[in-house]
Short mmCIF file of C-alpha atoms in Angstrom, two decimals:
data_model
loop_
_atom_site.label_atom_id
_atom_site.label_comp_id
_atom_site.label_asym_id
_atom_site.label_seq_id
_atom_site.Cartn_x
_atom_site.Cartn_y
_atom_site.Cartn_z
CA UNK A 1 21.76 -21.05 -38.03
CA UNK A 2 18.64 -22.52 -39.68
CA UNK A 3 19.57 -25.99 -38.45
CA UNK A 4 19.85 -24.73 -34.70
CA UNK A 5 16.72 -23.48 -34.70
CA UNK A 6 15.12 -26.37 -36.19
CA UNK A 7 16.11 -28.35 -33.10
CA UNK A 8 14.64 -25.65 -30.78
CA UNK A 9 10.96 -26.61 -29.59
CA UNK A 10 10.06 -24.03 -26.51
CA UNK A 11 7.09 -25.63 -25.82
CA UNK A 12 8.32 -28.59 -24.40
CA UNK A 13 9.90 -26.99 -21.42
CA UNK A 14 5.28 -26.10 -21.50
CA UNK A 15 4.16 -29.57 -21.98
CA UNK A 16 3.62 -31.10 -18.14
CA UNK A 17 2.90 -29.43 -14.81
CA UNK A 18 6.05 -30.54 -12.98
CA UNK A 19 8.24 -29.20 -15.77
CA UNK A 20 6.37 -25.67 -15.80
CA UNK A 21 7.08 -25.70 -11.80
CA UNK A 22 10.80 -26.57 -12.56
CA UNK A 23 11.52 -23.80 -15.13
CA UNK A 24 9.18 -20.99 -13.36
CA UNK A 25 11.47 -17.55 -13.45
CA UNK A 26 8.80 -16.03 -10.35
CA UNK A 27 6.76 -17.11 -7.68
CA UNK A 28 4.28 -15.64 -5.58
CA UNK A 29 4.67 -16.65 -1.87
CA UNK A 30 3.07 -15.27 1.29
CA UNK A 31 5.99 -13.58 2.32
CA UNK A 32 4.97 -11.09 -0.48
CA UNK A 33 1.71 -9.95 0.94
CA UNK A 34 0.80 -6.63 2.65
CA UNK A 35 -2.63 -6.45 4.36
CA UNK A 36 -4.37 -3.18 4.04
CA UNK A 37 -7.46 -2.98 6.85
CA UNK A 38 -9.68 -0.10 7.27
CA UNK A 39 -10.57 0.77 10.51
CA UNK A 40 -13.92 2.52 12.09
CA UNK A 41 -14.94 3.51 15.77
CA UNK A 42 -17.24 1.19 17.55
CA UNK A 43 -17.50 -2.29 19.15
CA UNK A 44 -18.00 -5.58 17.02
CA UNK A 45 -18.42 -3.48 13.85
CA UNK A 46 -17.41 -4.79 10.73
CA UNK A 47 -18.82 -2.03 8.71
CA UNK A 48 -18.75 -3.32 4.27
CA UNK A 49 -17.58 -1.14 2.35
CA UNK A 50 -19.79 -1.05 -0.80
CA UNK A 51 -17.30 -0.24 -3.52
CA UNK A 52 -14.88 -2.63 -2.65
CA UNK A 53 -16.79 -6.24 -1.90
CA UNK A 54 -15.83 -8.32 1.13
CA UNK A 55 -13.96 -5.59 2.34
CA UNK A 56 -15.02 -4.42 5.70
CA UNK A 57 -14.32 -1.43 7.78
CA UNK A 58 -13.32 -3.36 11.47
CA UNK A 59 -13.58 -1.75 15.09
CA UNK A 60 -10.04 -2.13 17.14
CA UNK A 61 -11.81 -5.41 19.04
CA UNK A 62 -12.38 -6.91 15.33
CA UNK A 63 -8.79 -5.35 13.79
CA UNK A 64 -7.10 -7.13 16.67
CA UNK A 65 -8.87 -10.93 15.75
CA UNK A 66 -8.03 -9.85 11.83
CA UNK A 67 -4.55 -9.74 13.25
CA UNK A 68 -4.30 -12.84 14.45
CA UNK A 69 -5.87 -14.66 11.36
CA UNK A 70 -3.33 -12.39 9.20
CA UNK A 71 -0.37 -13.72 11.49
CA UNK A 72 -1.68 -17.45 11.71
CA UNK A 73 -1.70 -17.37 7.72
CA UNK A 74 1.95 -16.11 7.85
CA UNK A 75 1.04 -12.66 6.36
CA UNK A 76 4.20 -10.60 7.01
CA UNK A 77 2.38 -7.00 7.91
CA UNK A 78 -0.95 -5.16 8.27
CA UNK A 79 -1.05 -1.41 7.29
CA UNK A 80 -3.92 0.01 8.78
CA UNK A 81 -5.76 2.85 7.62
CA UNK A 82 -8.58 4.96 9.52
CA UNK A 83 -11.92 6.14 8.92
CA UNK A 84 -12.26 9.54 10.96
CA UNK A 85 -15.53 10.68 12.19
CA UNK A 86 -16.95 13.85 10.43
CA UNK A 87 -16.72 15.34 13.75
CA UNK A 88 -13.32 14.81 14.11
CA UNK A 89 -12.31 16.20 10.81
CA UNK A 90 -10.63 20.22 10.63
CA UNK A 91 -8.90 22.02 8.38
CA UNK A 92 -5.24 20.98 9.93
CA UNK A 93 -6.23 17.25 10.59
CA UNK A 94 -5.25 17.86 14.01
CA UNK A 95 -6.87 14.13 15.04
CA UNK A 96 -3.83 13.13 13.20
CA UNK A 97 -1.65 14.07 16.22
CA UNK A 98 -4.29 12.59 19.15
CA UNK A 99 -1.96 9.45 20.91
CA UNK A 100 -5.56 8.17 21.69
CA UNK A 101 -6.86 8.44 17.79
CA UNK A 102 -8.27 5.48 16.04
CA UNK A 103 -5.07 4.32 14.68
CA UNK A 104 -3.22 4.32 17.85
CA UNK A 105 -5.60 2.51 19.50
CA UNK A 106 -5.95 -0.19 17.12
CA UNK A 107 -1.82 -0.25 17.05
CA UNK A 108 -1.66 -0.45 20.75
CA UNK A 109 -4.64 -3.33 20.89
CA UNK A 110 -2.34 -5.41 17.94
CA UNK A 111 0.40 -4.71 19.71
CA UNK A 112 -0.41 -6.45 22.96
CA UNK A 113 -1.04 -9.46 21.78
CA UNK A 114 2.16 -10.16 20.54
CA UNK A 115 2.23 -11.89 17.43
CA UNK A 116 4.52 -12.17 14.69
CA UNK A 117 2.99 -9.33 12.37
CA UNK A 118 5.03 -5.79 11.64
CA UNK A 119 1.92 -3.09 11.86
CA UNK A 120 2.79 0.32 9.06
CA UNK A 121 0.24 3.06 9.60
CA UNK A 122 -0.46 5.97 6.88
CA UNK A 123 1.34 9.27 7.46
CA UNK A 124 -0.39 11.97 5.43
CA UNK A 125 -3.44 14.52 6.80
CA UNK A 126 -6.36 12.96 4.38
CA UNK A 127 -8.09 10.75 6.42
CA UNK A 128 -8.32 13.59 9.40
CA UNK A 129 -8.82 17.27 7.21
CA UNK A 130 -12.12 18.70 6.39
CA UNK A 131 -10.77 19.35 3.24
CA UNK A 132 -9.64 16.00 1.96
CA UNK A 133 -6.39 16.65 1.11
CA UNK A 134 -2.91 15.25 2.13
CA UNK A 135 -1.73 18.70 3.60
CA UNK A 136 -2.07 21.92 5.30
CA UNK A 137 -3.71 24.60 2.77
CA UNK A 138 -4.09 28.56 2.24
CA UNK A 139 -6.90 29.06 0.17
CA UNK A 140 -6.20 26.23 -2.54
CA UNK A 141 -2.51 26.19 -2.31
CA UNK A 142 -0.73 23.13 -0.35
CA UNK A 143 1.63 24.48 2.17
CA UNK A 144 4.72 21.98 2.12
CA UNK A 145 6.82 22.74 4.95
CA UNK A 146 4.03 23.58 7.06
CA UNK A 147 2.64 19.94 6.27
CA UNK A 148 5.98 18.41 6.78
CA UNK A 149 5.88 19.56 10.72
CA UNK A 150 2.69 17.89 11.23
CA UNK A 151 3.32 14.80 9.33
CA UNK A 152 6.74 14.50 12.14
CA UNK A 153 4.36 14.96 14.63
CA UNK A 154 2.44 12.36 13.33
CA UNK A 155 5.29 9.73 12.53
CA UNK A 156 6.07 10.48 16.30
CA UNK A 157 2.53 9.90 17.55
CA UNK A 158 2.40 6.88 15.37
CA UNK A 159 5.41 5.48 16.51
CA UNK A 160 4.78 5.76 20.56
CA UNK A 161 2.04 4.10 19.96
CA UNK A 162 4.13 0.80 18.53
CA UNK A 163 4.10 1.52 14.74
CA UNK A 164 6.52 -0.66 13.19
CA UNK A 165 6.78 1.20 9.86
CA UNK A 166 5.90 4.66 8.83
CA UNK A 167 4.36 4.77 5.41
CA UNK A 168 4.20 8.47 4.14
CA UNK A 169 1.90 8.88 1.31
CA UNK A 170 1.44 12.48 1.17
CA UNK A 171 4.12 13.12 -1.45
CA UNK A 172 5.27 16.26 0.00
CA UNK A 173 8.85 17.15 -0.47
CA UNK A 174 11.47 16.64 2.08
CA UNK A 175 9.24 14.66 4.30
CA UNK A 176 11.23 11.50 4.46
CA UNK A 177 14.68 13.08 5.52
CA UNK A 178 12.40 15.20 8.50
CA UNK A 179 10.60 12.56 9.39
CA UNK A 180 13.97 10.30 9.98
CA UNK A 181 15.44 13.10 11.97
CA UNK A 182 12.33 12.98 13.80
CA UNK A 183 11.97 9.39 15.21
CA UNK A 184 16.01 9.43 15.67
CA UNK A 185 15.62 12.75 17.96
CA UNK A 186 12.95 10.86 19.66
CA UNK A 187 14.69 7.50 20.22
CA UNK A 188 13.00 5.60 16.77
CA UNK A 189 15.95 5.05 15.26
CA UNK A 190 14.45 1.05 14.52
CA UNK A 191 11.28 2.04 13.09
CA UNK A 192 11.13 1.73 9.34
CA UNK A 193 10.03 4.12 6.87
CA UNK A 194 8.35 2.93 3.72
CA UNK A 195 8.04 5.89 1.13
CA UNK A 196 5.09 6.46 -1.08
CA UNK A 197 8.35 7.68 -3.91
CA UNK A 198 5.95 7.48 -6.79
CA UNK A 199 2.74 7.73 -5.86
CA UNK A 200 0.84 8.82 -9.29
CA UNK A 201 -2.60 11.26 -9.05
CA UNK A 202 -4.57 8.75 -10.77
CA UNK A 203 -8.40 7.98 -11.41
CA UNK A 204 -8.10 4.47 -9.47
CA UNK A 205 -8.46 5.66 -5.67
CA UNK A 206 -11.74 6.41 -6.06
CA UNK A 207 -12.90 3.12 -3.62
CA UNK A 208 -10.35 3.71 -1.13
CA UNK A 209 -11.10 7.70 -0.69
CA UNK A 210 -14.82 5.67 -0.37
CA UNK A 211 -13.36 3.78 2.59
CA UNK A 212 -11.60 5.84 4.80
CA UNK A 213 -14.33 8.70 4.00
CA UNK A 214 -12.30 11.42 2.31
CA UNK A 215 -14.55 11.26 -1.13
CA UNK A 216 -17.54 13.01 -0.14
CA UNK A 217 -14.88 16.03 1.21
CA UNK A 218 -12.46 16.38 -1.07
CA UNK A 219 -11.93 19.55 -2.74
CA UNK A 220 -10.48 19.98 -5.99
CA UNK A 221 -7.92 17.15 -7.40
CA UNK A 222 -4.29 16.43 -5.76
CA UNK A 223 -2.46 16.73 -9.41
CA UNK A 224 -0.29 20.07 -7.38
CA UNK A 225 1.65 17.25 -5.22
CA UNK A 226 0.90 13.68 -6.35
CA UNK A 227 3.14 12.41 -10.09
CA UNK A 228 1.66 12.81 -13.66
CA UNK A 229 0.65 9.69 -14.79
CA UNK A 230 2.77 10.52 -17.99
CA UNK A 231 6.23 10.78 -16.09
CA UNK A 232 8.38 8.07 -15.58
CA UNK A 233 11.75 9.64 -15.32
CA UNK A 234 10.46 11.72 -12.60
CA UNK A 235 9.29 8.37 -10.24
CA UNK A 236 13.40 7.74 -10.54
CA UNK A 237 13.97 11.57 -9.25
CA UNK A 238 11.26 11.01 -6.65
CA UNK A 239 12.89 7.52 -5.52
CA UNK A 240 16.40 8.52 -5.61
CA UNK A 241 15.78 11.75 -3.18
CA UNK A 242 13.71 9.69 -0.63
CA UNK A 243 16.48 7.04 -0.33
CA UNK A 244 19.12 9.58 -0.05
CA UNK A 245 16.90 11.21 2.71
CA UNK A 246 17.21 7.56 4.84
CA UNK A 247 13.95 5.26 3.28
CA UNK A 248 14.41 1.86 4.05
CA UNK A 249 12.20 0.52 1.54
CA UNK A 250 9.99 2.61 -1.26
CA UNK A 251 6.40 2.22 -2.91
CA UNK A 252 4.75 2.90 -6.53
CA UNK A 253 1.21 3.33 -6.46
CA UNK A 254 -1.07 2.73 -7.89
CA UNK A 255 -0.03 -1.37 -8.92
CA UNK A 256 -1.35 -2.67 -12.61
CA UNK A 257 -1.06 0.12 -14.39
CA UNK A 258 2.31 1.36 -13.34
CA UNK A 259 4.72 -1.96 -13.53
CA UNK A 260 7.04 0.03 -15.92
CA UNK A 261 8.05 2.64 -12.67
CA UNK A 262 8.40 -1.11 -10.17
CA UNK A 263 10.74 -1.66 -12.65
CA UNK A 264 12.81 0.77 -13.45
CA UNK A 265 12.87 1.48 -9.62
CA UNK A 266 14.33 -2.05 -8.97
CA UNK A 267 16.54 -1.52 -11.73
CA UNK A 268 18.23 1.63 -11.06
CA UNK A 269 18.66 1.33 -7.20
CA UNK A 270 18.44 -2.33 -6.15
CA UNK A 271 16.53 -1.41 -3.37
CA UNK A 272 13.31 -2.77 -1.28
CA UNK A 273 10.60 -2.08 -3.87
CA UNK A 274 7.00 -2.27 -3.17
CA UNK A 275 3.77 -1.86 -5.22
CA UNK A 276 0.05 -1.32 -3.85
CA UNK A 277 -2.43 -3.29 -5.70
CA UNK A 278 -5.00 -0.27 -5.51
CA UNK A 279 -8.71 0.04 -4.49
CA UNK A 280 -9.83 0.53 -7.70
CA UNK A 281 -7.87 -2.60 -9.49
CA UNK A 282 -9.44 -4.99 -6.77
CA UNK A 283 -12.88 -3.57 -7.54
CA UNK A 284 -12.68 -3.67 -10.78
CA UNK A 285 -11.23 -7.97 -10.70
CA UNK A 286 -14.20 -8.27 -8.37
CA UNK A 287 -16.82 -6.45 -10.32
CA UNK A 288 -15.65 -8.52 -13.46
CA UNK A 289 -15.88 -12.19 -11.61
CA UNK A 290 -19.24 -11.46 -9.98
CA UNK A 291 -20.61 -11.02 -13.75
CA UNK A 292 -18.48 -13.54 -14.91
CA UNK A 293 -16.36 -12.14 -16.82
CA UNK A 294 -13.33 -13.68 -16.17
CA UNK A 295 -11.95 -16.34 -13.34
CA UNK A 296 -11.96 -14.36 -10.31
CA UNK A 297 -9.28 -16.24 -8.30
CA UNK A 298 -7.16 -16.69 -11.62
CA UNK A 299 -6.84 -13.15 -12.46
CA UNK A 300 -6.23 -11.94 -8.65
CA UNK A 301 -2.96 -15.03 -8.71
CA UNK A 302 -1.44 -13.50 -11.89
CA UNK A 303 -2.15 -10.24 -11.24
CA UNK A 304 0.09 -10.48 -8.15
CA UNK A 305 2.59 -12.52 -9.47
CA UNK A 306 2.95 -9.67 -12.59
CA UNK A 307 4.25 -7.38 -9.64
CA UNK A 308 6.85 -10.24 -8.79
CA UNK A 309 7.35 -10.45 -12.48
CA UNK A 310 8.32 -6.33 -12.98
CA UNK A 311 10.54 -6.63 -9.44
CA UNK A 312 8.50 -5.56 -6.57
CA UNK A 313 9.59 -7.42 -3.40
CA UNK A 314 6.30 -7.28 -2.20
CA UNK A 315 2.50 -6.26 -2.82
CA UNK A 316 -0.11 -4.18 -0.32
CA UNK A 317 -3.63 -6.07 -1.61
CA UNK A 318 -6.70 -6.69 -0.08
CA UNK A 319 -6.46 -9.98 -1.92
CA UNK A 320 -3.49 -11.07 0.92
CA UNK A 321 -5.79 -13.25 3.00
CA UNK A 322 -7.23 -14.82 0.01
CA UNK A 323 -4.20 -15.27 -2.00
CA UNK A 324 -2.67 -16.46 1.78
CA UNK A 325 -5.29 -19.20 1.79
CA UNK A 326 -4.74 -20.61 -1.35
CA UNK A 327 -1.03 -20.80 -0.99
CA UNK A 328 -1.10 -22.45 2.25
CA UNK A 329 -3.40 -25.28 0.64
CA UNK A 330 -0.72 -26.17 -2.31
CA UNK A 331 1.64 -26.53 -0.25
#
């Protein structure tokens, strides 16, 4: 045995560039990349938002040229998420079911210029309650069911108004088989559902809820409906029952910090597995290259390519045009 390992040498499969390239187990390509825009009211606006740099908040009129840029680049889908007016904002998020809300609009404007670009919009009541949370409430308790009617309403909404795929987040339970039976009932029987399955109540949304507005009004935590960040058997559970219940393709969120769920996921069901690169890991890559702590463009490359590494077939990041850029010029 001694004198077959003496003739192994790993590094020489390491030693030149072209051999590297030739023995590479992953690769990042655009075809991985899910654009997450934020979207605000107005005309022309490209609003930043401060906790996340060179992200903006974009009118419809500026979502739509973002669009084409995305599609031009070869980006495979946007997933759009709104910031509500105050104003607009009740206790049942009932903006959520207006065909003429900001997310329609912008899905409808997309839409029309036909390009080559799926569009997935958000299904969950944060972005539209005056409370902040994900679902219908009596006093502080979440009302499931309840919320599960008004998230099919919703889907529905979402889907007149051209969504491509709908992309529940709200971790309430049962939502994906209703929401299936919905858009079939309704004639949606080609529109997509990607499930938030384990979507963990961690400390790294914090410049997202910034973005679409729902830090400054949410009350209390969401730890009654969104995963422990110390279960991993349960993310299986939570996979398993949304497939059964007619996903097409499911999520882990947040990204970095939860590779070990991507891949047991991928493992155990061999299913469409995505991963979203959160808010609060592209803040912190940015906030670490502006000081110069690290190689900005280097980390945001490998970070992706880990979530290739643990299985995910593809990654929502605000990095996609960026990492789309930079791919396009090596080729």
């Amino acid at each position: 045995m001694d004198n077959l390992l003496a003739g192994t040498r790993m590094r020489r499969n390491r030693r030149t560039d072209w051999s590297r390239r030739l023995v590479s187990e992953n690769a990042l390509t655009t075809n991985d990349l899910i654009w997450p825009i934020f979207l605000v009211d107005g005309t022309s606006v490209r609003q930043p938002v401060p906790s996340m740099p060179d992200v903006v908040r974009l009118s419809v009129d500026e979502a739509v040229r973002e669009a084409e840029k995305a599609s031009a680049l070869g980006i495979p889908a946007l997933a759009l998420f709104p910031y509500t007016d105050p104003d607009l904002r009740d206790d049942t998020g009932s903006e959520a079911l207006n065909a003429e809300n900001l997310t329609c609009r912008a899905l409808r404007a997309i839409k029309s210029e036909g390009l080559n670009l799926g569009l997935m919009t958000d299904v969950a009541l944060d972005p539209y309650t005056s409370h902040g949370h994900d679902g219908l409430m009596d006093g502080d308790r979440i009302l499931n069911d309840e919320t599960v009617d008004q998230l099919c309403r919703q889907a529905l909404v979402q889907a007149e108004a051209g969504s491509d795929v709908i992309a529940p987040s709200d971790m309430m339970d049962g939502r994906i088989g209703a929401i299936r039976q919905a858009l079939d009932s309704q004639g949606h029987r080609d529109t997509q559902i990607m499930a938030y399955s384990a979507k963990y109540a961690s400390a790294f949304y914090g410049p997202f809820r910034d973005a679409v507005g729902s830090s400054g009004t949410l009350k209390g935590d969401k730890r009654t409906y969104q995963m422990d960040p110390a279960n991993t058997d349960e993310a299986l559970r939570e996979a398993e029952l949304d497939i059964v219940e007619g996903a097409d393709m499911v999520m882990v969120k947040p990204g970095m910090p939860y590779l070990d769920i991507v891949r047991r996921i991928k493992d155990e069901f061999h299913v469409p597995t995505y991963a979203y690169q959160v808010s609060g890991e592209y803040a912190m890559i940015k906030a670490a290259s502006a000081n110069g702590w690290l190689d900005g463009e280097r980390a945001m490359l490998e970070s992706l390519l880990a979530f290739k590494r643990a299985g995910a077939d593809g990654i929502l990041t605000y990095f996609a045009p960026k990492v789309a850029e930079i791919l396009a010029s090596n080729q």
